[in-house]
């Protein structure tokens, strides 16, 4: 089973390579829990699922005997409650479609209070408040707060539909750091690393909105419409949530706008429609297919409207060695004039040591696309019309910060330390061809749309 789990994690984690240490700790935790639970077949599978939040940052006690109580130094530090909005969240009534079942809510509160040591929660946090109790078709979700007068910890559990309180406690993750309280945005992930649900929780009375139709304009800005999800600061979704962007606001102040998955999580791999059609001759089909899927997935996880990917350019990055891995740039464009892109170098195989992070995002227009070069923070790739011979990066005052030649419209430009405002492209005899606002902060993989999280 260990080898099968390793292979499946490697497949779904593309392009991120699972680190050996978390994987070892995952297996150790699973083995310890098997010893504790006497290992019935169904329970063994549940153990693996419960252990998987480790890949998203779960604190455990490596090598510890599960029968030994943790010392005071091993309790997770609680976060100070200094912000009035954080206090509003903690004082909010229980929400969710199970909130009306007071007997259940009381059992959850009593169960978690008794389980503080098991969950590495300092017993000095002597109050438990159930912030969320909700059933989805694919599982039961609870969010609880452990608190005293000055500090708090939030924990989330996702278990089977109708799960009992002990089952919820057994499926409660322990994040490495205290969770942000404004708002609480978190996901449930199955044993393959795929998001199964997402929860967003802001103070009661705040607005919660969703969007799935983001599009880039030819000026590099993002336009989208928002749909009201709740006037009570709550969104709970199943797997469909990973295709949404969320926004929470309280008293007119935006607390969060970003992916429903918080920082972005793995989606089920897109279907064949994500593979670019009409791949040009000479283009590596595997790299083109991977780049198309990465673009489709990244658009989905950031709440953008679907757009079919197409191959914009294929070859080796200019200025690299003759034996450098081949690369493919794919883009999807909207009627608003803008395009989102992914540049992939190499085929993304786990054993390809010369390409650690095989892809990066890009932005542009049908006649000009720029992208951060994977594993090269000092350069960007510029792909313009074939008649383009030179490109410039300029600051807000129009001063040239960097310039480079384009061969057939393609070139690698040095990325200056100063902020770039525009990209200008020239043809023969330095004839101006086009100018585009620059959106070079590409490593967020949100296509220039900022993440707002008050945390």
Coordinates of C-alpha atoms in Angstrom, one line a residue:
X1 CA 0.0 0.0 0.0
X2 CA 2.9 2.3 0.8
X3 CA 4.2 2.1 -2.8
X4 CA 0.8 2.7 -4.3
X5 CA 0.2 5.7 -2.1
X6 CA 3.6 7.2 -3.0
X7 CA 2.9 6.7 -6.8
X8 CA -0.6 8.3 -6.5
X9 CA 0.7 11.2 -4.5
X10 CA 3.4 11.8 -7.1
X11 CA 0.8 11.7 -9.9
X12 CA -1.6 14.3 -8.4
X13 CA 1.0 16.6 -6.9
X14 CA 2.4 17.7 -10.3
X15 CA 4.4 20.0 -10.5
X16 CA 5.2 20.0 -6.8
X17 CA 7.4 17.2 -5.5
X18 CA 6.2 15.7 -2.2
X19 CA 9.0 16.2 0.4
X20 CA 10.3 13.0 1.9
X21 CA 10.0 14.2 5.5
X22 CA 6.2 14.9 5.4
X23 CA 5.6 11.7 3.6
X24 CA 7.6 9.7 6.3
X25 CA 5.6 11.5 9.0
X26 CA 2.4 10.7 7.2
X27 CA 3.2 7.0 7.3
X28 CA 4.4 7.1 10.9
X29 CA 1.1 8.7 11.9
X30 CA -0.9 6.2 10.0
X31 CA 0.9 3.3 11.7
X32 CA 0.5 4.8 15.1
X33 CA -3.2 5.2 14.6
X34 CA -3.5 1.6 13.3
X35 CA -2.0 0.4 16.6
X36 CA -4.4 2.6 18.6
X37 CA -7.5 1.5 16.7
X38 CA -6.8 -2.2 16.3
X39 CA -6.9 -1.9 12.6
X40 CA -10.2 -3.1 11.1
X41 CA -10.0 -2.8 7.3
X42 CA -12.4 0.1 7.0
X43 CA -10.7 1.9 9.9
X44 CA -7.3 1.5 8.2
X45 CA -8.5 3.4 5.1
X46 CA -9.9 6.1 7.3
X47 CA -6.6 6.4 9.1
X48 CA -4.8 7.2 5.8
X49 CA -7.5 9.8 4.9
X50 CA -7.3 11.4 8.3
X51 CA -3.5 11.6 8.0
X52 CA -3.5 13.4 4.6
X53 CA -3.9 17.0 6.0
X54 CA -0.2 16.6 6.9
X55 CA 0.6 17.3 3.3
X56 CA -1.2 20.7 3.7
X57 CA 0.8 21.5 6.9
X58 CA -0.2 19.3 9.9
X59 CA 1.7 19.3 13.1
X60 CA 2.4 15.9 14.6
X61 CA 4.8 14.6 17.2
X62 CA 7.3 12.5 15.1
X63 CA 8.3 9.4 16.9
X64 CA 6.1 10.0 19.9
X65 CA 4.3 7.2 21.7
X66 CA 0.5 8.0 21.2
X67 CA -0.1 6.8 24.8
X68 CA 2.3 9.5 26.2
X69 CA 0.5 12.8 26.9
X70 CA 2.2 15.8 25.2
X71 CA 4.3 18.2 27.2
X72 CA 3.3 21.8 27.6
X73 CA 5.9 22.8 25.0
X74 CA 4.1 20.6 22.4
X75 CA 0.8 22.3 22.7
X76 CA 0.1 24.5 19.6
X77 CA 0.5 28.2 20.5
X78 CA -2.8 30.0 20.4
X79 CA -3.3 33.2 18.5
X80 CA -3.9 36.5 20.4
X81 CA -7.4 38.0 19.9
X82 CA -6.6 41.7 19.4
X83 CA -8.9 42.6 16.5
X84 CA -12.5 43.5 17.2
X85 CA -13.6 41.6 14.1
X86 CA -11.8 38.5 15.3
X87 CA -13.7 38.8 18.5
X88 CA -16.9 39.1 16.5
X89 CA -16.1 35.9 14.7
X90 CA -15.5 34.1 18.0
X91 CA -18.7 35.5 19.5
X92 CA -20.8 34.6 16.4
X93 CA -23.6 32.0 16.9
X94 CA -23.2 28.5 15.5
X95 CA -23.9 28.5 11.8
X96 CA -24.6 25.8 9.3
X97 CA -27.6 23.5 8.6
X98 CA -27.0 21.6 11.8
X99 CA -26.9 24.7 14.0
X100 CA -30.5 24.2 15.1
X101 CA -29.7 20.8 16.6
X102 CA -28.7 22.1 20.0
X103 CA -28.2 18.7 21.5
X104 CA -25.6 17.9 18.7
X105 CA -23.9 21.2 19.1
X106 CA -23.6 20.7 22.8
X107 CA -22.2 17.2 22.4
X108 CA -19.6 18.6 19.9
X109 CA -18.6 21.3 22.4
X110 CA -18.3 18.9 25.3
X111 CA -16.4 16.3 23.2
X112 CA -13.8 18.8 21.9
X113 CA -13.3 20.3 25.4
X114 CA -12.5 16.8 26.7
X115 CA -10.1 16.1 23.7
X116 CA -7.9 19.2 24.1
X117 CA -4.8 17.2 25.1
X118 CA -5.3 14.7 22.2
X119 CA -5.6 17.6 19.8
X120 CA -2.4 19.3 21.2
X121 CA -4.6 22.2 22.5
X122 CA -3.4 23.9 25.7
X123 CA -5.9 22.9 28.5
X124 CA -5.7 26.6 29.6
X125 CA -8.0 27.3 26.6
X126 CA -11.0 26.3 28.7
X127 CA -13.9 27.3 26.5
X128 CA -15.1 25.7 23.3
X129 CA -17.4 27.4 20.9
X130 CA -18.9 25.6 17.9
X131 CA -18.7 28.1 15.0
X132 CA -20.0 25.8 12.3
X133 CA -21.9 22.5 12.1
X134 CA -22.9 21.5 8.6
X135 CA -23.7 18.5 6.5
X136 CA -22.8 18.3 2.8
X137 CA -23.8 15.3 0.7
X138 CA -20.2 14.0 0.9
X139 CA -19.4 14.7 4.5
X140 CA -20.0 16.5 7.9
X141 CA -18.0 19.6 8.6
X142 CA -17.4 21.3 12.0
X143 CA -15.3 24.3 13.0
X144 CA -14.6 24.9 16.7
X145 CA -12.8 27.6 18.6
X146 CA -10.8 26.9 21.7
X147 CA -10.4 30.1 23.7
X148 CA -9.8 32.0 26.9
X149 CA -10.0 35.7 27.5
X150 CA -7.1 36.7 25.3
X151 CA -6.2 33.8 22.9
X152 CA -7.9 31.3 20.6
X153 CA -7.3 28.4 18.3
X154 CA -9.6 27.3 15.4
X155 CA -9.8 23.7 14.3
X156 CA -11.8 22.1 11.5
X157 CA -13.0 18.5 11.1
X158 CA -14.4 16.8 8.0
X159 CA -15.8 13.3 8.4
X160 CA -18.3 11.0 6.8
X161 CA -22.0 12.1 6.6
X162 CA -23.7 11.8 9.9
X163 CA -20.3 11.3 11.7
X164 CA -20.4 11.0 15.5
X165 CA -18.5 13.4 17.8
X166 CA -15.6 10.9 18.4
X167 CA -15.4 10.4 14.6
X168 CA -15.2 14.2 14.1
X169 CA -12.5 14.5 16.7
X170 CA -10.5 11.8 15.0
X171 CA -10.7 13.7 11.7
X172 CA -9.6 17.0 13.2
X173 CA -6.4 18.4 11.6
X174 CA -3.7 20.3 13.5
X175 CA -2.2 23.0 11.3
X176 CA 1.4 24.1 11.8
X177 CA 0.4 27.7 12.7
X178 CA -2.7 29.3 14.3
X179 CA -5.3 29.7 11.6
X180 CA -6.2 33.2 10.4
X181 CA -9.4 34.4 12.1
X182 CA -10.5 36.9 9.4
X183 CA -12.0 35.1 7.7
X184 CA -11.3 31.4 8.3
X185 CA -10.9 29.9 4.8
X186 CA -9.9 26.2 4.7
X187 CA -10.3 23.1 2.6
X188 CA -10.8 19.3 3.1
X189 CA -8.4 17.2 1.1
X190 CA -8.8 13.5 0.3
X191 CA -6.0 10.9 0.3
X192 CA -5.0 11.8 -3.3
X193 CA -4.5 15.5 -2.5
X194 CA -7.8 16.5 -4.2
X195 CA -10.1 19.1 -2.6
X196 CA -13.4 17.6 -1.5
X197 CA -14.9 20.7 0.3
X198 CA -14.1 24.3 1.2
X199 CA -15.3 26.4 4.1
X200 CA -15.3 30.2 4.5
X201 CA -16.3 31.7 7.8
X202 CA -16.4 35.4 8.6
X203 CA -18.2 37.2 11.5
X204 CA -22.0 36.8 11.5
X205 CA -23.6 39.6 9.5
X206 CA -20.8 40.0 7.0
X207 CA -21.2 39.5 3.2
X208 CA -20.0 36.4 1.4
X209 CA -19.8 36.4 -2.4
X210 CA -18.6 34.1 -5.1
X211 CA -17.4 34.5 -8.7
X212 CA -16.6 32.1 -11.5
X213 CA -16.4 34.4 -14.5
X214 CA -13.1 36.3 -14.2
X215 CA -11.6 37.5 -17.5
X216 CA -8.5 39.5 -18.3
X217 CA -8.7 42.7 -20.4
X218 CA -6.2 43.9 -22.9
X219 CA -4.9 46.3 -20.2
X220 CA -4.1 43.4 -17.9
X221 CA -6.9 44.1 -15.4
X222 CA -9.4 41.4 -14.2
X223 CA -13.1 41.9 -14.6
X224 CA -15.6 39.7 -13.0
X225 CA -19.1 39.7 -11.5
X226 CA -20.0 38.6 -7.9
X227 CA -23.0 36.6 -6.7
X228 CA -24.3 36.9 -3.2
X229 CA -23.8 33.7 -1.3
X230 CA -24.7 34.8 2.2
X231 CA -25.4 37.8 4.4
X232 CA -24.2 35.8 7.4
X233 CA -20.5 35.5 6.6
X234 CA -20.7 31.8 5.6
X235 CA -19.8 29.7 2.5
X236 CA -19.7 25.9 2.7
X237 CA -19.1 24.0 -0.6
X238 CA -18.4 20.6 -1.9
X239 CA -15.9 19.8 -4.7
X240 CA -17.5 22.4 -7.0
X241 CA -16.1 25.2 -4.7
X242 CA -12.6 24.8 -6.1
X243 CA -13.8 26.6 -9.2
X244 CA -14.9 29.7 -7.4
X245 CA -13.3 32.9 -6.2
X246 CA -14.6 34.1 -2.9
X247 CA -15.0 37.6 -1.3
X248 CA -15.8 38.4 2.3
X249 CA -16.5 41.9 3.5
X250 CA -17.6 43.4 6.8
X251 CA -18.8 46.9 7.3
X252 CA -17.7 47.7 3.8
X253 CA -14.1 46.5 4.3
X254 CA -12.9 43.5 2.2
X255 CA -11.4 40.9 4.5
X256 CA -10.7 38.3 1.9
X257 CA -10.7 38.0 -1.9
X258 CA -9.1 35.0 -3.4
X259 CA -9.5 31.3 -4.3
X260 CA -12.1 29.3 -2.5
X261 CA -9.3 27.0 -1.5
X262 CA -7.4 29.7 0.4
X263 CA -4.0 29.4 -1.3
X264 CA -5.1 27.1 -4.1
X265 CA -5.3 23.4 -4.0
X266 CA -5.1 20.4 -6.4
X267 CA -8.2 19.9 -8.6
X268 CA -9.2 16.6 -10.3
X269 CA -7.2 16.6 -13.5
X270 CA -9.1 18.5 -16.2
X271 CA -10.5 16.4 -19.0
X272 CA -9.4 16.2 -22.6
X273 CA -10.9 19.6 -23.5
X274 CA -8.0 21.1 -21.5
X275 CA -5.5 19.8 -24.1
X276 CA -4.7 22.3 -26.8
X277 CA -6.2 21.5 -30.2
X278 CA -4.2 21.7 -33.4
X279 CA -0.7 21.4 -31.8
X280 CA 1.8 22.7 -34.4
X281 CA 4.2 20.2 -35.9
X282 CA 7.5 19.9 -34.0
X283 CA 5.8 20.7 -30.6
X284 CA 6.3 18.1 -27.9
X285 CA 2.7 16.8 -27.4
X286 CA 3.2 15.8 -23.8
X287 CA 4.5 19.2 -22.8
X288 CA 1.7 20.9 -24.7
X289 CA -0.9 18.7 -23.0
X290 CA 0.5 19.3 -19.5
X291 CA 0.7 23.0 -20.1
X292 CA -2.9 23.1 -21.3
X293 CA -4.1 21.2 -18.3
X294 CA -2.1 23.4 -15.9
X295 CA -3.6 26.5 -17.5
X296 CA -7.2 25.1 -17.3
X297 CA -6.7 24.0 -13.7
X298 CA -5.2 27.3 -12.6
X299 CA -8.0 29.3 -14.2
X300 CA -10.5 27.1 -12.5
X301 CA -9.0 27.4 -9.1
X302 CA -8.9 31.2 -9.3
X303 CA -12.5 31.5 -10.5
X304 CA -11.9 32.5 -14.1
X305 CA -14.2 31.8 -17.0
X306 CA -13.2 28.8 -19.1
X307 CA -11.3 29.5 -22.3
X308 CA -9.8 26.9 -24.7
X309 CA -5.9 26.8 -24.6
X310 CA -3.9 27.1 -27.7
X311 CA -0.2 26.8 -28.3
X312 CA 1.4 30.2 -28.8
X313 CA 5.0 29.2 -29.0
X314 CA 7.2 26.1 -28.7
X315 CA 11.0 25.6 -28.7
X316 CA 13.9 26.1 -26.3
X317 CA 14.1 29.2 -24.1
X318 CA 16.3 31.7 -26.0
X319 CA 19.8 32.1 -24.4
X320 CA 19.8 28.6 -22.9
X321 CA 22.0 25.6 -23.8
X322 CA 21.3 23.5 -26.9
X323 CA 20.5 20.5 -24.6
X324 CA 18.1 22.5 -22.5
X325 CA 14.6 21.0 -22.1
X326 CA 12.0 22.0 -24.7
X327 CA 9.3 24.5 -23.7
X328 CA 5.7 25.2 -24.7
X329 CA 3.7 28.4 -24.1
X330 CA 0.0 28.0 -24.1
X331 CA -2.6 30.8 -23.7
X332 CA -6.4 31.2 -23.5
X333 CA -8.0 34.5 -24.4
X334 CA -11.3 36.2 -23.8
X335 CA -13.4 38.7 -25.8
X336 CA -12.4 41.3 -23.3
X337 CA -9.0 41.3 -25.0
X338 CA -6.8 39.7 -22.4
X339 CA -5.1 36.3 -22.3
X340 CA -3.9 34.0 -19.5
X341 CA -0.9 31.8 -20.2
X342 CA 1.2 29.0 -18.9
X343 CA 4.9 28.4 -19.9
X344 CA 6.0 24.9 -19.2
X345 CA 9.7 23.8 -19.5
X346 CA 10.2 20.0 -19.8
X347 CA 7.5 17.4 -19.4
X348 CA 7.2 17.8 -15.6
X349 CA 8.5 14.3 -14.8
X350 CA 9.5 13.8 -11.2
X351 CA 13.0 12.7 -12.1
X352 CA 13.8 15.7 -14.3
X353 CA 16.3 17.3 -11.9
X354 CA 17.1 20.3 -14.2
X355 CA 13.5 21.6 -14.0
X356 CA 12.4 21.8 -10.4
X357 CA 9.2 23.9 -11.0
X358 CA 8.3 23.1 -14.6
X359 CA 5.7 25.8 -15.2
X360 CA 4.8 29.5 -14.5
X361 CA 1.9 31.7 -15.4
X362 CA 1.8 34.5 -17.9
X363 CA -0.5 37.2 -19.2
X364 CA -0.9 39.2 -22.3
X365 CA -3.0 39.7 -25.5
X366 CA -3.4 37.7 -28.7
X367 CA -0.4 39.6 -30.2
X368 CA 1.9 39.7 -27.1
X369 CA 2.3 37.3 -24.2
X370 CA 4.9 37.5 -21.4
X371 CA 5.7 34.9 -18.8
X372 CA 8.0 34.3 -15.9
X373 CA 10.6 31.6 -17.0
X374 CA 10.4 28.6 -14.6
X375 CA 13.4 28.4 -12.2
X376 CA 14.7 31.7 -13.5
X377 CA 13.6 34.8 -11.6
X378 CA 15.9 37.1 -13.5
X379 CA 14.3 36.7 -16.9
X380 CA 10.9 36.7 -18.6
X381 CA 9.9 35.3 -21.9
X382 CA 8.4 37.7 -24.5
X383 CA 6.4 36.2 -27.4
X384 CA 5.1 38.8 -29.9
X385 CA 4.1 38.8 -33.6
X386 CA 6.7 37.2 -35.9
X387 CA 7.6 40.6 -37.3
X388 CA 8.7 41.9 -33.9
X389 CA 12.5 42.4 -33.6
X390 CA 13.0 44.1 -30.2
X391 CA 11.2 44.6 -26.9
X392 CA 11.6 47.2 -24.1
X393 CA 10.6 47.2 -20.4
X394 CA 9.8 50.7 -19.2
X395 CA 9.0 52.3 -15.8
X396 CA 6.1 54.7 -15.1
X397 CA 8.1 57.6 -16.4
X398 CA 8.8 55.9 -19.7
X399 CA 12.5 55.2 -19.0
X400 CA 13.9 52.0 -20.5
X401 CA 14.8 49.5 -17.7
X402 CA 15.7 46.6 -20.0
X403 CA 15.8 45.9 -23.7
X404 CA 16.4 42.8 -25.8
X405 CA 16.2 41.5 -29.3
X406 CA 13.5 39.2 -30.5
X407 CA 14.1 36.4 -33.0
X408 CA 10.9 35.7 -34.9
X409 CA 9.0 37.6 -32.3
X410 CA 10.5 35.6 -29.3
X411 CA 13.1 36.6 -26.8
X412 CA 14.4 36.5 -23.2
X413 CA 14.6 39.8 -21.4
X414 CA 16.3 40.5 -18.1
X415 CA 13.8 41.3 -15.4
X416 CA 14.8 44.6 -13.8
X417 CA 14.8 45.1 -10.0
X418 CA 12.6 48.2 -10.4
X419 CA 8.9 48.0 -11.1
X420 CA 8.0 47.7 -14.8
X421 CA 5.0 49.7 -16.0
X422 CA 4.8 48.8 -19.8
X423 CA 6.3 46.5 -22.4
X424 CA 6.9 48.1 -25.8
X425 CA 7.5 46.0 -28.9
X426 CA 9.2 47.2 -32.2
X427 CA 9.6 45.8 -35.7
X428 CA 12.0 46.5 -38.5
X429 CA 13.7 49.9 -38.4
X430 CA 12.5 50.3 -34.8
X431 CA 8.9 50.8 -36.0
X432 CA 6.6 50.7 -32.9
X433 CA 4.2 47.7 -33.1
X434 CA 2.4 47.6 -29.7
X435 CA 2.6 48.6 -26.1
X436 CA 1.1 46.7 -23.2
X437 CA 0.8 47.4 -19.5
X438 CA 3.1 45.0 -17.6
X439 CA 1.8 42.6 -15.1
X440 CA 5.1 40.9 -14.1
X441 CA 4.2 39.8 -10.6
X442 CA 3.3 36.4 -12.0
X443 CA 4.5 33.9 -9.4
X444 CA 1.3 34.3 -7.5
X445 CA -0.3 32.2 -10.2
X446 CA -3.4 34.4 -10.0
X447 CA -2.7 36.2 -13.3
X448 CA -2.1 39.6 -11.6
X449 CA -5.3 39.6 -9.5
X450 CA -4.3 40.3 -6.0
X451 CA -5.0 38.1 -3.0
X452 CA -6.5 40.0 -0.1
X453 CA -6.4 38.3 3.2
X454 CA -6.6 40.3 6.4
X455 CA -5.3 37.3 8.4

